[in-house]
């Protein structure tokens, strides 16, 4: 039995509406299921091949310091850190910092990540 990640998810808003935590989940074979919890209170999360990266990815096409995610006014923003093979969000080259939305597909090297906010069941 294999798990399926639904990619056709409605955009459900920003962190302010859903909570203060988000997740980057690796959905490609090389590190399938690896997850980085993003807290609004932390200044920056680094993603890359280097051992000191917050999300360390074992992929020769990923730069030591490939990209970063930081919190800004309740949103999470992704930026490329001058990587050799670039960062892509929803198959578009990341040229400048971009606010992440629920379900965004991020490609670093040959690794695919998905971005999700923490979800809560609404009170009645």
PDB file of C-alpha atoms in Angstrom:
ATOM      1  CA  UNK A   1       0.000   0.000   0.000  1.00  0.00           C
ATOM      2  CA  UNK A   2       1.424   3.409  -0.898  1.00  0.00           C
ATOM      3  CA  UNK A   3       0.493   6.839   0.389  1.00  0.00           C
ATOM      4  CA  UNK A   4      -0.779   9.489  -1.977  1.00  0.00           C
ATOM      5  CA  UNK A   5      -0.145  13.197  -1.609  1.00  0.00           C
ATOM      6  CA  UNK A   6      -3.074  15.147  -3.014  1.00  0.00           C
ATOM      7  CA  UNK A   7      -1.722  17.949  -5.187  1.00  0.00           C
ATOM      8  CA  UNK A   8      -5.036  19.451  -6.241  1.00  0.00           C
ATOM      9  CA  UNK A   9      -5.747  21.113  -2.900  1.00  0.00           C
ATOM     10  CA  UNK A  10      -7.601  24.417  -2.643  1.00  0.00           C
ATOM     11  CA  UNK A  11      -5.497  27.284  -1.350  1.00  0.00           C
ATOM     12  CA  UNK A  12      -6.731  27.587   2.213  1.00  0.00           C
ATOM     13  CA  UNK A  13      -5.138  30.787   3.377  1.00  0.00           C
ATOM     14  CA  UNK A  14      -2.087  31.925   5.245  1.00  0.00           C
ATOM     15  CA  UNK A  15      -0.547  31.060   8.602  1.00  0.00           C
ATOM     16  CA  UNK A  16      -2.615  33.646  10.450  1.00  0.00           C
ATOM     17  CA  UNK A  17      -5.789  31.769   9.513  1.00  0.00           C
ATOM     18  CA  UNK A  18      -4.546  28.252  10.191  1.00  0.00           C
ATOM     19  CA  UNK A  19      -1.954  28.482  12.926  1.00  0.00           C
ATOM     20  CA  UNK A  20       1.645  29.331  13.560  1.00  0.00           C
ATOM     21  CA  UNK A  21       3.272  26.130  12.335  1.00  0.00           C
ATOM     22  CA  UNK A  22       3.914  24.722   8.916  1.00  0.00           C
ATOM     23  CA  UNK A  23       5.687  21.706   7.452  1.00  0.00           C
ATOM     24  CA  UNK A  24       8.026  20.935   4.594  1.00  0.00           C
ATOM     25  CA  UNK A  25       7.704  17.271   3.661  1.00  0.00           C
ATOM     26  CA  UNK A  26       9.987  15.427   1.239  1.00  0.00           C
ATOM     27  CA  UNK A  27       7.787  13.553  -1.231  1.00  0.00           C
ATOM     28  CA  UNK A  28      10.455  12.184  -3.546  1.00  0.00           C
ATOM     29  CA  UNK A  29      12.180   8.835  -3.246  1.00  0.00           C
ATOM     30  CA  UNK A  30      15.593   9.918  -1.930  1.00  0.00           C
ATOM     31  CA  UNK A  31      14.302  11.084   1.489  1.00  0.00           C
ATOM     32  CA  UNK A  32      10.596  10.233   1.336  1.00  0.00           C
ATOM     33  CA  UNK A  33       8.712  11.319   4.431  1.00  0.00           C
ATOM     34  CA  UNK A  34      11.422  13.516   5.936  1.00  0.00           C
ATOM     35  CA  UNK A  35       9.654  16.465   7.531  1.00  0.00           C
ATOM     36  CA  UNK A  36      10.786  19.855   8.815  1.00  0.00           C
ATOM     37  CA  UNK A  37       8.429  21.604  11.234  1.00  0.00           C
ATOM     38  CA  UNK A  38       8.465  25.384  10.685  1.00  0.00           C
ATOM     39  CA  UNK A  39       7.671  27.559  13.692  1.00  0.00           C
ATOM     40  CA  UNK A  40       6.733  31.180  13.166  1.00  0.00           C
ATOM     41  CA  UNK A  41       9.042  32.139  16.042  1.00  0.00           C
ATOM     42  CA  UNK A  42      12.274  30.912  14.392  1.00  0.00           C
ATOM     43  CA  UNK A  43      14.047  33.482  12.240  1.00  0.00           C
ATOM     44  CA  UNK A  44      15.181  31.235   9.381  1.00  0.00           C
ATOM     45  CA  UNK A  45      15.344  27.616   8.286  1.00  0.00           C
ATOM     46  CA  UNK A  46      18.120  26.560   5.904  1.00  0.00           C
ATOM     47  CA  UNK A  47      17.660  23.758   3.404  1.00  0.00           C
ATOM     48  CA  UNK A  48      20.636  22.125   1.741  1.00  0.00           C
ATOM     49  CA  UNK A  49      23.254  19.410   1.625  1.00  0.00           C
ATOM     50  CA  UNK A  50      25.425  20.853   4.420  1.00  0.00           C
ATOM     51  CA  UNK A  51      25.344  19.096   7.801  1.00  0.00           C
ATOM     52  CA  UNK A  52      24.298  22.341   9.531  1.00  0.00           C
ATOM     53  CA  UNK A  53      21.155  22.745   7.380  1.00  0.00           C
ATOM     54  CA  UNK A  54      17.843  22.579   9.243  1.00  0.00           C
ATOM     55  CA  UNK A  55      16.612  20.242   6.508  1.00  0.00           C
ATOM     56  CA  UNK A  56      19.606  18.245   5.319  1.00  0.00           C
ATOM     57  CA  UNK A  57      19.026  16.680   1.909  1.00  0.00           C
ATOM     58  CA  UNK A  58      21.349  13.946   0.633  1.00  0.00           C
ATOM     59  CA  UNK A  59      21.173  14.867  -3.064  1.00  0.00           C
ATOM     60  CA  UNK A  60      24.269  15.695  -5.145  1.00  0.00           C
ATOM     61  CA  UNK A  61      22.225  18.267  -7.109  1.00  0.00           C
ATOM     62  CA  UNK A  62      21.385  20.217  -3.936  1.00  0.00           C
ATOM     63  CA  UNK A  63      23.809  22.982  -2.930  1.00  0.00           C
ATOM     64  CA  UNK A  64      25.283  23.025   0.585  1.00  0.00           C
ATOM     65  CA  UNK A  65      23.081  26.062   1.322  1.00  0.00           C
ATOM     66  CA  UNK A  66      20.370  25.778  -1.323  1.00  0.00           C
ATOM     67  CA  UNK A  67      17.390  27.793  -0.086  1.00  0.00           C
ATOM     68  CA  UNK A  68      15.834  29.128   3.083  1.00  0.00           C
ATOM     69  CA  UNK A  69      12.393  29.687   4.570  1.00  0.00           C
ATOM     70  CA  UNK A  70      11.566  32.419   7.053  1.00  0.00           C
ATOM     71  CA  UNK A  71       8.465  33.771   8.718  1.00  0.00           C
ATOM     72  CA  UNK A  72       7.232  37.231   7.786  1.00  0.00           C
ATOM     73  CA  UNK A  73       4.016  38.748   9.156  1.00  0.00           C
ATOM     74  CA  UNK A  74       2.302  35.386   9.559  1.00  0.00           C
ATOM     75  CA  UNK A  75       3.449  33.982   6.213  1.00  0.00           C
ATOM     76  CA  UNK A  76       6.337  31.684   5.343  1.00  0.00           C
ATOM     77  CA  UNK A  77       8.638  32.988   2.620  1.00  0.00           C
ATOM     78  CA  UNK A  78      11.094  30.915   0.563  1.00  0.00           C
ATOM     79  CA  UNK A  79      14.299  32.332  -0.943  1.00  0.00           C
ATOM     80  CA  UNK A  80      17.020  30.762  -3.076  1.00  0.00           C
ATOM     81  CA  UNK A  81      20.487  31.138  -1.509  1.00  0.00           C
ATOM     82  CA  UNK A  82      22.444  31.358  -4.773  1.00  0.00           C
ATOM     83  CA  UNK A  83      22.180  27.622  -5.396  1.00  0.00           C
ATOM     84  CA  UNK A  84      23.866  26.021  -8.401  1.00  0.00           C
ATOM     85  CA  UNK A  85      20.735  24.246  -9.667  1.00  0.00           C
ATOM     86  CA  UNK A  86      18.119  26.810  -8.569  1.00  0.00           C
ATOM     87  CA  UNK A  87      14.907  26.409  -6.599  1.00  0.00           C
ATOM     88  CA  UNK A  88      11.502  25.933  -8.226  1.00  0.00           C
ATOM     89  CA  UNK A  89       8.071  26.567  -6.719  1.00  0.00           C
ATOM     90  CA  UNK A  90       5.164  24.971  -8.606  1.00  0.00           C
ATOM     91  CA  UNK A  91       7.524  24.345 -11.554  1.00  0.00           C
ATOM     92  CA  UNK A  92       8.482  28.039 -11.806  1.00  0.00           C
ATOM     93  CA  UNK A  93      12.030  29.248 -11.261  1.00  0.00           C
ATOM     94  CA  UNK A  94      12.286  31.107  -7.955  1.00  0.00           C
ATOM     95  CA  UNK A  95      13.835  34.451  -8.922  1.00  0.00           C
ATOM     96  CA  UNK A  96      12.913  36.412  -5.794  1.00  0.00           C
ATOM     97  CA  UNK A  97      11.512  35.561  -2.340  1.00  0.00           C
ATOM     98  CA  UNK A  98       7.991  34.149  -2.556  1.00  0.00           C
ATOM     99  CA  UNK A  99       5.245  33.550  -0.004  1.00  0.00           C
ATOM    100  CA  UNK A 100       4.427  29.857   0.254  1.00  0.00           C
ATOM    101  CA  UNK A 101       0.841  28.628   0.021  1.00  0.00           C
ATOM    102  CA  UNK A 102      -0.700  25.384   1.206  1.00  0.00           C
ATOM    103  CA  UNK A 103       0.325  22.474  -1.027  1.00  0.00           C
ATOM    104  CA  UNK A 104       3.095  24.299  -2.912  1.00  0.00           C
ATOM    105  CA  UNK A 105       5.522  21.958  -4.690  1.00  0.00           C
ATOM    106  CA  UNK A 106       9.163  22.922  -4.172  1.00  0.00           C
ATOM    107  CA  UNK A 107      12.007  21.387  -6.166  1.00  0.00           C
ATOM    108  CA  UNK A 108      15.586  21.581  -4.914  1.00  0.00           C
ATOM    109  CA  UNK A 109      18.056  19.605  -7.021  1.00  0.00           C
ATOM    110  CA  UNK A 110      16.260  16.338  -7.747  1.00  0.00           C
ATOM    111  CA  UNK A 111      14.280  16.429  -4.484  1.00  0.00           C
ATOM    112  CA  UNK A 112      10.614  17.380  -4.277  1.00  0.00           C
ATOM    113  CA  UNK A 113       9.101  18.959  -1.155  1.00  0.00           C
ATOM    114  CA  UNK A 114       5.532  19.947  -0.310  1.00  0.00           C
ATOM    115  CA  UNK A 115       4.541  22.833   1.948  1.00  0.00           C
ATOM    116  CA  UNK A 116       1.618  22.510   4.370  1.00  0.00           C
ATOM    117  CA  UNK A 117       0.203  24.522   7.261  1.00  0.00           C
ATOM    118  CA  UNK A 118      -0.866  22.882  10.474  1.00  0.00           C
ATOM    119  CA  UNK A 119      -4.591  22.265  10.232  1.00  0.00           C
ATOM    120  CA  UNK A 120      -7.144  22.336  12.982  1.00  0.00           C
ATOM    121  CA  UNK A 121     -10.678  21.075  13.211  1.00  0.00           C
ATOM    122  CA  UNK A 122     -12.952  24.110  13.530  1.00  0.00           C
ATOM    123  CA  UNK A 123     -14.875  24.418  16.774  1.00  0.00           C
ATOM    124  CA  UNK A 124     -18.662  24.220  16.538  1.00  0.00           C
TER     125      UNK A 124
END
